[in-house]
Short mmCIF file of C-alpha atoms in Angstrom, two decimals:
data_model
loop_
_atom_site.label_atom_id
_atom_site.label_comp_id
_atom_site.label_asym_id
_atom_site.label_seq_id
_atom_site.Cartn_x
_atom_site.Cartn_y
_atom_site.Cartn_z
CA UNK A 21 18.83 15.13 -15.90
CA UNK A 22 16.60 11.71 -14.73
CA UNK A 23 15.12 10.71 -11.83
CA UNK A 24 14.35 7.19 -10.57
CA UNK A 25 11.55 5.86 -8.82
CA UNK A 26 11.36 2.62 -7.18
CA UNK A 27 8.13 0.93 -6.17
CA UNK A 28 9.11 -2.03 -3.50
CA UNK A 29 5.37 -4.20 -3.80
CA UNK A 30 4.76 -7.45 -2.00
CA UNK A 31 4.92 -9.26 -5.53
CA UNK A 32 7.69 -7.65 -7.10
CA UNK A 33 9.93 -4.61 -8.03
CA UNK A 34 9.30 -1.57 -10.29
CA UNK A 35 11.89 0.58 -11.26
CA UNK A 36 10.51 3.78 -13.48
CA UNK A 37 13.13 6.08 -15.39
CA UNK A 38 11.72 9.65 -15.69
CA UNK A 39 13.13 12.71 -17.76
CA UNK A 40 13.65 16.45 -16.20
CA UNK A 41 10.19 16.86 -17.07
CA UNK A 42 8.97 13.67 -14.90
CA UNK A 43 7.68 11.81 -18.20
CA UNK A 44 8.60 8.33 -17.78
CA UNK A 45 10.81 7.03 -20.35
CA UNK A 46 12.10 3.46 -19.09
CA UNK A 47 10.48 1.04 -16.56
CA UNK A 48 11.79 -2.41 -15.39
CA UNK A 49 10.03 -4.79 -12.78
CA UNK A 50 10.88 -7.83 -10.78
CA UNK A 51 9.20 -10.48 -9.21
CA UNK A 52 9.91 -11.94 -5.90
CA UNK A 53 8.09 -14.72 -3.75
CA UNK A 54 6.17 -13.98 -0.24
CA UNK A 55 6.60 -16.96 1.93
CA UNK A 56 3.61 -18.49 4.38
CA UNK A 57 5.33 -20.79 6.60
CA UNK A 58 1.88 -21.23 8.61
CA UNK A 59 -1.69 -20.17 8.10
CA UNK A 60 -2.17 -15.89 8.58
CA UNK A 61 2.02 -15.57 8.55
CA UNK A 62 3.25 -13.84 5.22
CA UNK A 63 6.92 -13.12 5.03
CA UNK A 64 9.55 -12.05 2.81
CA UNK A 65 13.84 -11.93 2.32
CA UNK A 66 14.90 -8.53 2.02
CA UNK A 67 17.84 -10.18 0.25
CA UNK A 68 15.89 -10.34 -2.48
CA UNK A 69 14.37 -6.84 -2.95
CA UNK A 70 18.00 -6.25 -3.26
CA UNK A 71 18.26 -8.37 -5.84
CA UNK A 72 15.16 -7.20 -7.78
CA UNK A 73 16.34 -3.59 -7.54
CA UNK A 74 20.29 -4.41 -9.02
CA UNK A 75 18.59 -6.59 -12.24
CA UNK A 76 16.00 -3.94 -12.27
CA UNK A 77 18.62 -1.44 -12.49
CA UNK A 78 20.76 -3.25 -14.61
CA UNK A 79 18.28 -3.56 -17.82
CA UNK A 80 17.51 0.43 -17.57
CA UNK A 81 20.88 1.22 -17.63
CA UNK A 82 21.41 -1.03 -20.48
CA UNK A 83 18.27 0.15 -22.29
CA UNK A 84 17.97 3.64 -22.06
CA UNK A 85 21.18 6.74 -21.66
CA UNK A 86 19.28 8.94 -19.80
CA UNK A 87 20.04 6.30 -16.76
CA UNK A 88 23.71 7.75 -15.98
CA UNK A 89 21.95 11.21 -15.56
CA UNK A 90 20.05 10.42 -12.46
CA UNK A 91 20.35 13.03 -10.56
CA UNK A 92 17.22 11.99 -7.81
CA UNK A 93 15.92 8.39 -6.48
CA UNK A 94 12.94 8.24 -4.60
CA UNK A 95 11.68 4.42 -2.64
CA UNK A 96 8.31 3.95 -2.04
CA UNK A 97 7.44 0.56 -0.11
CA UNK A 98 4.89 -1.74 0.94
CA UNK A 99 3.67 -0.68 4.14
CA UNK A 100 4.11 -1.80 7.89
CA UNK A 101 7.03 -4.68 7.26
CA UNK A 102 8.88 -5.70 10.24
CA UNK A 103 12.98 -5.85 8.66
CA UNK A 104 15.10 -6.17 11.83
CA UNK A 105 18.85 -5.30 11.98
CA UNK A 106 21.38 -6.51 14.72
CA UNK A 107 24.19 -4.04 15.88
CA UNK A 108 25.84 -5.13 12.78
CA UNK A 109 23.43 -4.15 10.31
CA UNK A 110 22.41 -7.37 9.27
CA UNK A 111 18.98 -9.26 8.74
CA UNK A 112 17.92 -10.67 11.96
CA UNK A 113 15.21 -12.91 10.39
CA UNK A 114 12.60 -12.71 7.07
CA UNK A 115 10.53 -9.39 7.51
CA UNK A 116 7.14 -9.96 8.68
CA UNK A 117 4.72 -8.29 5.88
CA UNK A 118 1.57 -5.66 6.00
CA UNK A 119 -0.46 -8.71 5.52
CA UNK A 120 0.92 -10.95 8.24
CA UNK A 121 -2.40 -11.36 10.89
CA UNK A 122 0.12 -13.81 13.78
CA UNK A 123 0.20 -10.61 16.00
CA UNK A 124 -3.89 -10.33 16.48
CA UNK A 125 -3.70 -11.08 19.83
CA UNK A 126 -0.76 -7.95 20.73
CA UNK A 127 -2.68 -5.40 18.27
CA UNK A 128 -5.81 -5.86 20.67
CA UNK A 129 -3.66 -5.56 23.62
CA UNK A 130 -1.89 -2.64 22.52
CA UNK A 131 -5.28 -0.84 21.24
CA UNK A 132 -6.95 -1.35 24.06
CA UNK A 133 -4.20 0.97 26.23
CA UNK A 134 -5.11 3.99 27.68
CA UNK A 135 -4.08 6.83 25.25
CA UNK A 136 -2.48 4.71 22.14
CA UNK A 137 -5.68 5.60 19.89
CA UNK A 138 -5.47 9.33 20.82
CA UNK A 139 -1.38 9.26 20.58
CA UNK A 140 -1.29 7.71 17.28
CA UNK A 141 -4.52 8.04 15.82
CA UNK A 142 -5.21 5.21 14.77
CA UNK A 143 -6.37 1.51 15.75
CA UNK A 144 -3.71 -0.70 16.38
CA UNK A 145 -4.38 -3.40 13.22
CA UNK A 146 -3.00 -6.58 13.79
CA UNK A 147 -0.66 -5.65 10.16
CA UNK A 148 1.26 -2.36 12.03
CA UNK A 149 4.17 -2.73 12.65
CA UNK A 150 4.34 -2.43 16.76
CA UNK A 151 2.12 -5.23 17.18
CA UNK A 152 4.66 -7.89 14.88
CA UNK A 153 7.47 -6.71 17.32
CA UNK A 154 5.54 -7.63 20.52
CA UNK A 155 4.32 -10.70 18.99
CA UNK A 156 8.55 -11.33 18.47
CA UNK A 157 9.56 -10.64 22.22
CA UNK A 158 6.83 -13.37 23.23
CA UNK A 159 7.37 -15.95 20.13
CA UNK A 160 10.85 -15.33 19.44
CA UNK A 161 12.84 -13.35 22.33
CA UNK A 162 16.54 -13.81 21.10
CA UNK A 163 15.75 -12.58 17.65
CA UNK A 164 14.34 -9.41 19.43
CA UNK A 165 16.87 -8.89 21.96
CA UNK A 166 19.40 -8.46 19.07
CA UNK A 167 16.69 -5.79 17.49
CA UNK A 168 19.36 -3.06 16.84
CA UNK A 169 16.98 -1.35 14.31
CA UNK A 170 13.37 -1.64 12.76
CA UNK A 171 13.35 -0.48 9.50
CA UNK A 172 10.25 -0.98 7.06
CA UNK A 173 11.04 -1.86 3.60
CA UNK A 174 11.05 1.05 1.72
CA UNK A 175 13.35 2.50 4.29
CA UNK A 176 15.39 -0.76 4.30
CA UNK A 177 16.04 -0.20 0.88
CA UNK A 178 16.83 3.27 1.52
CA UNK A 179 19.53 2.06 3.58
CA UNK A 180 21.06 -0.24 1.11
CA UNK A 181 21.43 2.90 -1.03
CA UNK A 182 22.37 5.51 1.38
CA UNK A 183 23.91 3.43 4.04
CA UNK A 184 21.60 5.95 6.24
CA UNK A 185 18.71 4.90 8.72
CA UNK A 186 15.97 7.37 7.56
CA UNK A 187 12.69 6.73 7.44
CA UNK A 188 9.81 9.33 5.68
CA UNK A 189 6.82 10.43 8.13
CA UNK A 190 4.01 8.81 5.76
CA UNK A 191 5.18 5.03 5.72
CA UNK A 192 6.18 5.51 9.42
CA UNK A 193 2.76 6.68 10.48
CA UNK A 194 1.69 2.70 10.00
CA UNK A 195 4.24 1.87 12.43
CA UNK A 196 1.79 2.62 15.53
CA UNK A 197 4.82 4.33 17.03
CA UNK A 198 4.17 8.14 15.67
CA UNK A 199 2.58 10.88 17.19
CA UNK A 200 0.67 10.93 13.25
CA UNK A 201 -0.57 14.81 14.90
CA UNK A 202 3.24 16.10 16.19
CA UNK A 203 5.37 14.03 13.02
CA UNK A 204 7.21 12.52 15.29
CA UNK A 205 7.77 8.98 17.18
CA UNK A 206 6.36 9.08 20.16
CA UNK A 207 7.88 8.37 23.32
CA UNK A 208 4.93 6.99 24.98
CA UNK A 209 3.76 4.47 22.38
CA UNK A 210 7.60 3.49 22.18
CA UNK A 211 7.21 2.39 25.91
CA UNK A 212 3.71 1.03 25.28
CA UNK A 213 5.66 -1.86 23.04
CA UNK A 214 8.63 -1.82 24.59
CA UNK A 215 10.54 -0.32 22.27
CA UNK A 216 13.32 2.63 22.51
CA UNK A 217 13.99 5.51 20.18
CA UNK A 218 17.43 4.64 19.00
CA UNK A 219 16.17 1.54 17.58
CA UNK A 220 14.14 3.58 15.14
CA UNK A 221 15.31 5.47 12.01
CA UNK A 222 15.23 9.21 11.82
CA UNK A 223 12.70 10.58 10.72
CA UNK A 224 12.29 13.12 7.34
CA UNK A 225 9.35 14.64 4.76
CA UNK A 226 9.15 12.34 2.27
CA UNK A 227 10.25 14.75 -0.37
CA UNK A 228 13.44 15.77 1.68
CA UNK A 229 17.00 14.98 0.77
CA UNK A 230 17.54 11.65 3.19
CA UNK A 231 21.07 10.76 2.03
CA UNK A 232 23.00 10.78 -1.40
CA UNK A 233 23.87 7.29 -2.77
CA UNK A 234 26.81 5.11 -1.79
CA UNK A 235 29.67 5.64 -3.80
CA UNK A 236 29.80 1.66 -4.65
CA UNK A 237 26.69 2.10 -6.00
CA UNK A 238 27.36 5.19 -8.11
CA UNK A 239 30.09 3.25 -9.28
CA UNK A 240 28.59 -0.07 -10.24
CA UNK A 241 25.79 1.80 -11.98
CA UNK A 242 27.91 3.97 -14.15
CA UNK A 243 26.19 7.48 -12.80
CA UNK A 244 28.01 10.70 -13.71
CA UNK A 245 27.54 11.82 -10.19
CA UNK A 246 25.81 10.63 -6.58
CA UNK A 247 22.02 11.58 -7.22
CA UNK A 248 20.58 12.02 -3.64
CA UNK A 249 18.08 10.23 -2.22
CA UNK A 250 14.58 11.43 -1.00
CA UNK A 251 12.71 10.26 2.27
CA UNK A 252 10.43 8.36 -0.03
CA UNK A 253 7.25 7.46 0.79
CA UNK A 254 4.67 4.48 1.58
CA UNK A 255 3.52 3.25 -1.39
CA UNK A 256 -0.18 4.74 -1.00
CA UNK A 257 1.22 7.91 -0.63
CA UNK A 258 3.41 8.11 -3.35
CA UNK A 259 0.14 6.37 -5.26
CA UNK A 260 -1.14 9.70 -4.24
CA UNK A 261 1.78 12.15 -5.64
CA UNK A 262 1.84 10.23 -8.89
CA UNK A 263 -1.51 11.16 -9.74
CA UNK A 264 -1.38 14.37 -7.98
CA UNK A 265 -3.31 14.09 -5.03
CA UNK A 266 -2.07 16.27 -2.29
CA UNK A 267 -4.65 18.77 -2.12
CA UNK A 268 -7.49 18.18 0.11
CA UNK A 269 -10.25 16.09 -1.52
CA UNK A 270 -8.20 14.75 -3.87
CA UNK A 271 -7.65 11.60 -3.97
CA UNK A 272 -7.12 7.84 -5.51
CA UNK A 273 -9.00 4.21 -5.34
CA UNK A 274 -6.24 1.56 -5.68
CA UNK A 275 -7.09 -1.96 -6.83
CA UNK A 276 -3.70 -2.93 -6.28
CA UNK A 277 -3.23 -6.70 -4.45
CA UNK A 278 -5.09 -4.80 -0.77
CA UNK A 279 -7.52 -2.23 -1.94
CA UNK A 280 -7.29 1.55 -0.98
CA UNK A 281 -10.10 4.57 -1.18
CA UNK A 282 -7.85 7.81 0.05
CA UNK A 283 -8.56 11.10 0.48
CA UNK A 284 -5.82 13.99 1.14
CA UNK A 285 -6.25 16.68 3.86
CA UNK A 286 -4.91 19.66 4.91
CA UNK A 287 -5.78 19.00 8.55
CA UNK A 288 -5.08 16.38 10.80
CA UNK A 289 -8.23 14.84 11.48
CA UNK A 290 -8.39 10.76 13.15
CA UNK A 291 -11.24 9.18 13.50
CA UNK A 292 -9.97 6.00 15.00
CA UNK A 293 -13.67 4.50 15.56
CA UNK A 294 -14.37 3.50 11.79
CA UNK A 295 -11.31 1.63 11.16
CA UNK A 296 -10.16 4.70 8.71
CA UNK A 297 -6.22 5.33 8.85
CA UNK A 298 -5.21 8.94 9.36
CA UNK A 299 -1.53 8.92 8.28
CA UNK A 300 1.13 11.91 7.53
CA UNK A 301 1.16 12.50 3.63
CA UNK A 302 4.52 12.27 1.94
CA UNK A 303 4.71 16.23 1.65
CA UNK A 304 5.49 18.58 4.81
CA UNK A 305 2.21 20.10 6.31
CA UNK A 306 -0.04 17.39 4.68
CA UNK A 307 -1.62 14.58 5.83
CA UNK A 308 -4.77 11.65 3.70
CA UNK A 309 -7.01 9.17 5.30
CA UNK A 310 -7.81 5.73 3.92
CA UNK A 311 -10.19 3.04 3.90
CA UNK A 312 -7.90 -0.54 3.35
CA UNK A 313 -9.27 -3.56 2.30
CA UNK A 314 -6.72 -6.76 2.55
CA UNK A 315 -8.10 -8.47 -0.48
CA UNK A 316 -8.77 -6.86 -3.84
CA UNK A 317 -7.16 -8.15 -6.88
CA UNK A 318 -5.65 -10.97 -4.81
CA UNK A 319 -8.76 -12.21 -4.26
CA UNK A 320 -9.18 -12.55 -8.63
CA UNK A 321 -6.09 -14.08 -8.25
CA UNK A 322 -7.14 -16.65 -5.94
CA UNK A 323 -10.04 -17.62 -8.46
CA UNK A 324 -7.85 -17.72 -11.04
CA UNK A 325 -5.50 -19.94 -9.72
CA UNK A 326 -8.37 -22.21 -8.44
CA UNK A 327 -10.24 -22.13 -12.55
CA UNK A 328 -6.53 -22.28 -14.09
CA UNK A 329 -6.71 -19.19 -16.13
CA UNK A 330 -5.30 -15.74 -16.16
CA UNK A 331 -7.32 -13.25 -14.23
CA UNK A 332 -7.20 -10.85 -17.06
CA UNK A 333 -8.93 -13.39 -19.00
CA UNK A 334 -11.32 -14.03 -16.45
CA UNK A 335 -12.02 -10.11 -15.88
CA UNK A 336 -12.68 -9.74 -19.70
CA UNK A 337 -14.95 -12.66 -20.32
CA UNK A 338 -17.30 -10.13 -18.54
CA UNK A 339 -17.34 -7.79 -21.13
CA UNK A 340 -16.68 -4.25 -20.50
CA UNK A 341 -20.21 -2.74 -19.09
CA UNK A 342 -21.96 -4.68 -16.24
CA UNK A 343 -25.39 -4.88 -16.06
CA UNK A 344 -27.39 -6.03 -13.14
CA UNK A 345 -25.81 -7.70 -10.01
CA UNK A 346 -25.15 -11.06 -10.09
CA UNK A 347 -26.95 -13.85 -7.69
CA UNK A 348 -23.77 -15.28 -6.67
CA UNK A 349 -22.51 -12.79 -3.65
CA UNK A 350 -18.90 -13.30 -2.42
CA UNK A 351 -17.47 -11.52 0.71
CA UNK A 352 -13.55 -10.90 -0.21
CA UNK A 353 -12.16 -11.61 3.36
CA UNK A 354 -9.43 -14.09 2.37
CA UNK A 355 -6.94 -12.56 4.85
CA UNK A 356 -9.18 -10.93 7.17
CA UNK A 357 -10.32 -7.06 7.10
CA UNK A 358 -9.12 -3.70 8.00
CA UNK A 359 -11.68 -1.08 7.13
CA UNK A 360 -13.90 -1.06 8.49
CA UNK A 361 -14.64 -3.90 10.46
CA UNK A 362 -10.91 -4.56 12.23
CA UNK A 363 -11.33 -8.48 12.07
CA UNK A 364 -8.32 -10.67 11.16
CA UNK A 365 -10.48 -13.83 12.08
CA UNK A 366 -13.23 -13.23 9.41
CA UNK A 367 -13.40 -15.48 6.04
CA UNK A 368 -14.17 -15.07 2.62
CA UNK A 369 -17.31 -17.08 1.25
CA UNK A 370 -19.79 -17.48 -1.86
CA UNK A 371 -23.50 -17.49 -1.47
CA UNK A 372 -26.17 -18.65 -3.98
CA UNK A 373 -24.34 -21.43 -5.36
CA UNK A 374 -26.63 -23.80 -7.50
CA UNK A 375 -25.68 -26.66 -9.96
CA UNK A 376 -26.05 -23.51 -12.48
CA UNK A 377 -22.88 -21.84 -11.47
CA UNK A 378 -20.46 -20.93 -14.02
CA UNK A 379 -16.63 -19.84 -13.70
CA UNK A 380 -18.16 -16.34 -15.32
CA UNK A 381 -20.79 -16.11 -12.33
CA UNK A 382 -17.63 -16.48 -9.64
CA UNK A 383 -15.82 -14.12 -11.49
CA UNK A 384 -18.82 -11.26 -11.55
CA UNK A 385 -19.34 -12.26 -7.92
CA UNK A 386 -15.41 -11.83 -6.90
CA UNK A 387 -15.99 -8.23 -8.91
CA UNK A 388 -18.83 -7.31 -7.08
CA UNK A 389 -17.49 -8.29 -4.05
CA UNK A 390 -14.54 -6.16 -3.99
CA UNK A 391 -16.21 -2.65 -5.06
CA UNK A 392 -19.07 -3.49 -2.47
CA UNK A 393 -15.68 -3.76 0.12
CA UNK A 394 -13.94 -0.43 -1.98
CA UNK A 395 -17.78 1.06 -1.07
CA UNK A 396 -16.60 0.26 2.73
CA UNK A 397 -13.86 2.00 2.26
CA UNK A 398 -15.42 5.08 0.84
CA UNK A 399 -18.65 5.16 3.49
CA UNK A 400 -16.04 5.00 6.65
CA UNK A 401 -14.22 8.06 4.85
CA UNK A 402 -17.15 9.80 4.72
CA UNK A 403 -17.71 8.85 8.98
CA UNK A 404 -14.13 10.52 9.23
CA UNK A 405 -15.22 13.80 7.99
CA UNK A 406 -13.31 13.24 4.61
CA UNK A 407 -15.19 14.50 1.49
CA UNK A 408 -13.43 13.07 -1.70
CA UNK A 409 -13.94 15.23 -5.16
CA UNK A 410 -11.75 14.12 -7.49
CA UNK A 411 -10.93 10.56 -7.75
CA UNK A 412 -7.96 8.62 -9.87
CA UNK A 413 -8.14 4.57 -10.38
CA UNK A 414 -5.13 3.24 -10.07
CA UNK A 415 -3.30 -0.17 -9.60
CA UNK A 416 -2.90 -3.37 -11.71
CA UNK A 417 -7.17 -4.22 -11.88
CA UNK A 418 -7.68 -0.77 -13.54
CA UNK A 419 -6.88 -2.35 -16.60
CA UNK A 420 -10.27 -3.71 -16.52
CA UNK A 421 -13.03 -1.39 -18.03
CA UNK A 422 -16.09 -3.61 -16.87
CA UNK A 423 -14.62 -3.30 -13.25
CA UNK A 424 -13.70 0.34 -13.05
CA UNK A 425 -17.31 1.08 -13.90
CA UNK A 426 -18.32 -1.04 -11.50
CA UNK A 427 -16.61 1.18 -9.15
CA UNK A 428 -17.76 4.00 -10.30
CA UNK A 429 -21.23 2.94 -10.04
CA UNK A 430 -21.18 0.94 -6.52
CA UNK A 431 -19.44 4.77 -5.59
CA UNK A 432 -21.61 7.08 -7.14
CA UNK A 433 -18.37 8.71 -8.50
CA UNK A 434 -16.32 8.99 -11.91
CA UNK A 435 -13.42 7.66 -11.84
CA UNK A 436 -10.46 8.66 -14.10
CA UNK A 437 -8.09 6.01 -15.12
CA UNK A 438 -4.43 7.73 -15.60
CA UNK A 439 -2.45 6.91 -19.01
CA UNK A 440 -0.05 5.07 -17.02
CA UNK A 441 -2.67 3.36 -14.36
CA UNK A 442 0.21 0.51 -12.83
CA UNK A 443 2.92 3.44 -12.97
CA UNK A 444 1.20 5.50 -9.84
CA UNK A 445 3.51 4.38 -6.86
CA UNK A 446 6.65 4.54 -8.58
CA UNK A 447 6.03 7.72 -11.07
CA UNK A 448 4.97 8.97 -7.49
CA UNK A 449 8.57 7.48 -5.76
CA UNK A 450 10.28 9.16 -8.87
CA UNK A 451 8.33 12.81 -8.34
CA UNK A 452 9.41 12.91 -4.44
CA UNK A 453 13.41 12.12 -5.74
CA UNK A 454 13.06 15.27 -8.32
CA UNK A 455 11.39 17.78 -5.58
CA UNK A 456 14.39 16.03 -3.33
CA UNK A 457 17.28 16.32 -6.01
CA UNK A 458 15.64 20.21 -6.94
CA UNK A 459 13.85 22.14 -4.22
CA UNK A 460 10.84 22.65 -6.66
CA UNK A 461 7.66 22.89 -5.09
CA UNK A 462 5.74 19.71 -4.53
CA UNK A 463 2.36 21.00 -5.80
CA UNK A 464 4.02 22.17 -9.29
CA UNK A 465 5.72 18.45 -9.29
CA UNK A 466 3.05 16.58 -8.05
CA UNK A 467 0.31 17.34 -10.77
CA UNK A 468 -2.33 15.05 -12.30
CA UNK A 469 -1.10 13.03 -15.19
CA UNK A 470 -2.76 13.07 -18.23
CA UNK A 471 -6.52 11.02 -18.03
CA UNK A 472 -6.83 7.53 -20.30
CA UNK A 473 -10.50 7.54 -19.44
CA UNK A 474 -13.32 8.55 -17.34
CA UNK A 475 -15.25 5.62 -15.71
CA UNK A 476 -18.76 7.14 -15.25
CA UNK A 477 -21.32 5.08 -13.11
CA UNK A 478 -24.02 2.72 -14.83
CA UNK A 479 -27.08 5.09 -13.91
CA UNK A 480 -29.65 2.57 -14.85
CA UNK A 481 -28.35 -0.23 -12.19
CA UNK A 482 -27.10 2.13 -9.35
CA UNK A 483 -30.26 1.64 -7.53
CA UNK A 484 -29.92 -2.46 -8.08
CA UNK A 485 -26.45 -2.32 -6.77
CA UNK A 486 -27.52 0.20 -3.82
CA UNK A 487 -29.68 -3.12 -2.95
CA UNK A 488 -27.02 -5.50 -3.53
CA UNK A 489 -25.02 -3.63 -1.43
CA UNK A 490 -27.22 -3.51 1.35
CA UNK A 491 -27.24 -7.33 1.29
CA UNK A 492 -23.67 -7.30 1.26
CA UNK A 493 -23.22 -5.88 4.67
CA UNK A 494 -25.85 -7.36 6.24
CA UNK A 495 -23.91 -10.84 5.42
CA UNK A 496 -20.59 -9.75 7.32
CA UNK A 497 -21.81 -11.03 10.68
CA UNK A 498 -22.27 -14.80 9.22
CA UNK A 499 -18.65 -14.75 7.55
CA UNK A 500 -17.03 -14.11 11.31
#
């Protein structure tokens, strides 16, 4: 048997092909545009994650055997999109995305309620999901009087394959409509943004059966039988179950396009007040926190488009160990921040310019920059109560040995850099489909893969970047 796990990013598609032992054989990826019609708006067609997934599909099945044995998909999805279906079932309008900052102004309102913090457990960031539909009923009222159903991407997807509405607890609890606590929506933060339960999705674990695929589908594809399909996951989450952390203290730092520090728990335990997320984990009793920062390897790829190189060349001009800070400081708020500071109107900026700077000083600066934010991420944890002892680095700027010791040394932590680093979300997806598709036990599933390498911290510059990091956040005030 196979299993198939599907990672729906903002930039593009992964499809991963995995054996009855969960060792990936096959992967296939797709890109896809985001659209910014205005300033802070980021949008997407969900026409075309469609698209991605059937080419994606397509070359696997043409590639590798093992495809017409699937007996177990799993979706994992960016987080927090806004895909709206009439009574029809059809696309209302392009889906607002995570990283979308219009609806400021109905996040603040909505946080500021009585009771939403404590319902939900968490701040209402102007990215949720609540907020972009109360920013519609102002902006765009017809499109939301023919809101039939919300669906967030991963679920949309789900729906494409299933023809179910099912949505898994863990990509839901960005939503600001769950009760994060009870694992289930909530009627009162419903009201609060004038929303109704039937035009949500029901609700399952993300490693529970949520449907069995279309026959079309299993048709078109040329499967020997309709795998089923699991709840699935957001894609942090399944980041987490691919590298095996659902245990408490486990846990991951993502350098992905947004940057992630999370930590699983056993407990539920929000601490709304330092701009940490508390959010169900994709496995039933479970739940992780995380620190998010908007801009992490987007903000190399900004630079790079801006010198007119490839950020991996860029990245590895630096070498592979990094020595002492650099005087150029940059503050990676391109799009805003989440963690911890909650501030869609702050803006990125470089200090200590001179007639001296190179493209190589940016580029250490832009590096520094984004582990001083990952750093953030992992002090608010620590506010929450969360107590990380095992971390994996995942996501696409993992590939980069000078900056995963930078990490490790701006976090006083090793790091260990999977096999697989880019694989995490959808090896992750692919793990929830085979506990779906077998009943095994998540914990024997959801293991840690085997380690590349261990990024240890630079010792002899931790105090210098202790400093620099100091400077860092006293700088945040001038950037708003």
């Amino acid at each position: 048997m196979a299993f198939l796990g599907i990672d729906l990013g903002t930039s593009g598609l992964k499809a991963l092909l995995v054996d009855g032992e969960g060792v990936p054989v096959g992967a296939a990826t797709r890109a896809y545009p985001v659209s910014t019609p205005r300033p802070g708006w980021s949008e997407q067609d969900p026409a075309d994650w469609i698209a991605a997934l059937e080419d994606a599909v397509a070359e696997l099945r043409a590639s590798h055997w093992e495809f017409a044995a699937i007996r177990g998909i799993g979706v994992a999805g960016q987080m927090h999109g806004a895909t709206l279906l009439d009574a029809e079932g059809r696309v209302i309008r392009p889906c607002i995305l995570w990283n979308d900052t219009r609806s400021h102004a109905e996040a603040a309102r909505l946080d500021a309620m009585p009771g939403v913090r404590a319902a939900s457990g968490n701040i209402v960031f102007p990215g949720f999901t609540a907020p972009k539909l109360e920013w519609l009923r102002a902006h765009e009222p017809e499109a939301h009087a023919r809101v039939s159903k919300v669906l967030l991407p991963a679920a949309f997807l789900n729906h494409y394959l299933t023809g179910a509405f099912v949505a898994d607890l863990s990509d839901s609890s960005g939503t600001s409509w769950l009760d994060v606590g009870a694992r289930d929506w909530s009627e009162m933060l419903l009201a609060a943004g004038h929303m109704r339960r039937d035009q949500m999705p029901g609700l399952v674990e993300g490693c529970a059966v949520a449907g069995t695929l279309r026959g079309e589908i299993v048709r078109r594809w040329g499967l020997s039988s309709a795998p089923v399909v699991a709840g699935g996951a957001g894609d942090n989450a399944a980041a987490a179950c691919g590298i095996g952390a659902v245990r408490s203290g486990r846990g991951l730092v993502s350098l992905g396009t947004s940057g992630v520090v999370l930590v699983a728990r056993d407990a539920f335990g929000p601490a709304p007040e330092t701009a940490v997320h508390s959010f169900c984990h994709a496995v039933p009793g479970r739940w992780f926190q995380m620190g998010v920062m908007l801009a992490a390897t987007d903000s190399l790829n900004w630079l790079a488009g801006i010198a007119g190189r490839p950020a991996a060349e860029l990245a590895s001009a630096l070498g592979e160990v990094p020595g002492r800070p650099g005087r150029v400081g940059f503050l990676p708020y391109l799009s805003g921040e989440r963690t911890p500071h909650n501030d869609p109107h702050v803006r990125a900026s470089f200090t200590g310019l001179d007639r001296g700077t190179g493209v190589a000083d940016l580029t250490r600066a832009v590096l520094e920059g984004v582990a001083f934010g990952m750093r953030d991420l992992a002090e608010a944890l620590r506010g929450a109560g969360a107590r990380p002892e095992a971390l994996h680095l995942v996501g696409g700027g993992a590939a980069s040995r000078y900056w995963g010791r930078l990490l490790a040394t701006c976090l006083g932590l090793p790091l260990t850099r999977p096999r697989d680093p880019q694989n995490g979300v959808a090896l992750g997806a692919a793990r929830l489909g085979m506990v779906a598709a077998t009943g095994a036990a998540p914990e024997d599933v959801m293991t840690a893969p085997e380690a590349e390498e261990v990024f240890e911290p630079v010792a002899e510059h931790a105090a210098a970047y202790d400093d620099a990091y100091r400077a860092f956040r006293a700088a945040y005030p001038a950037s708003s």
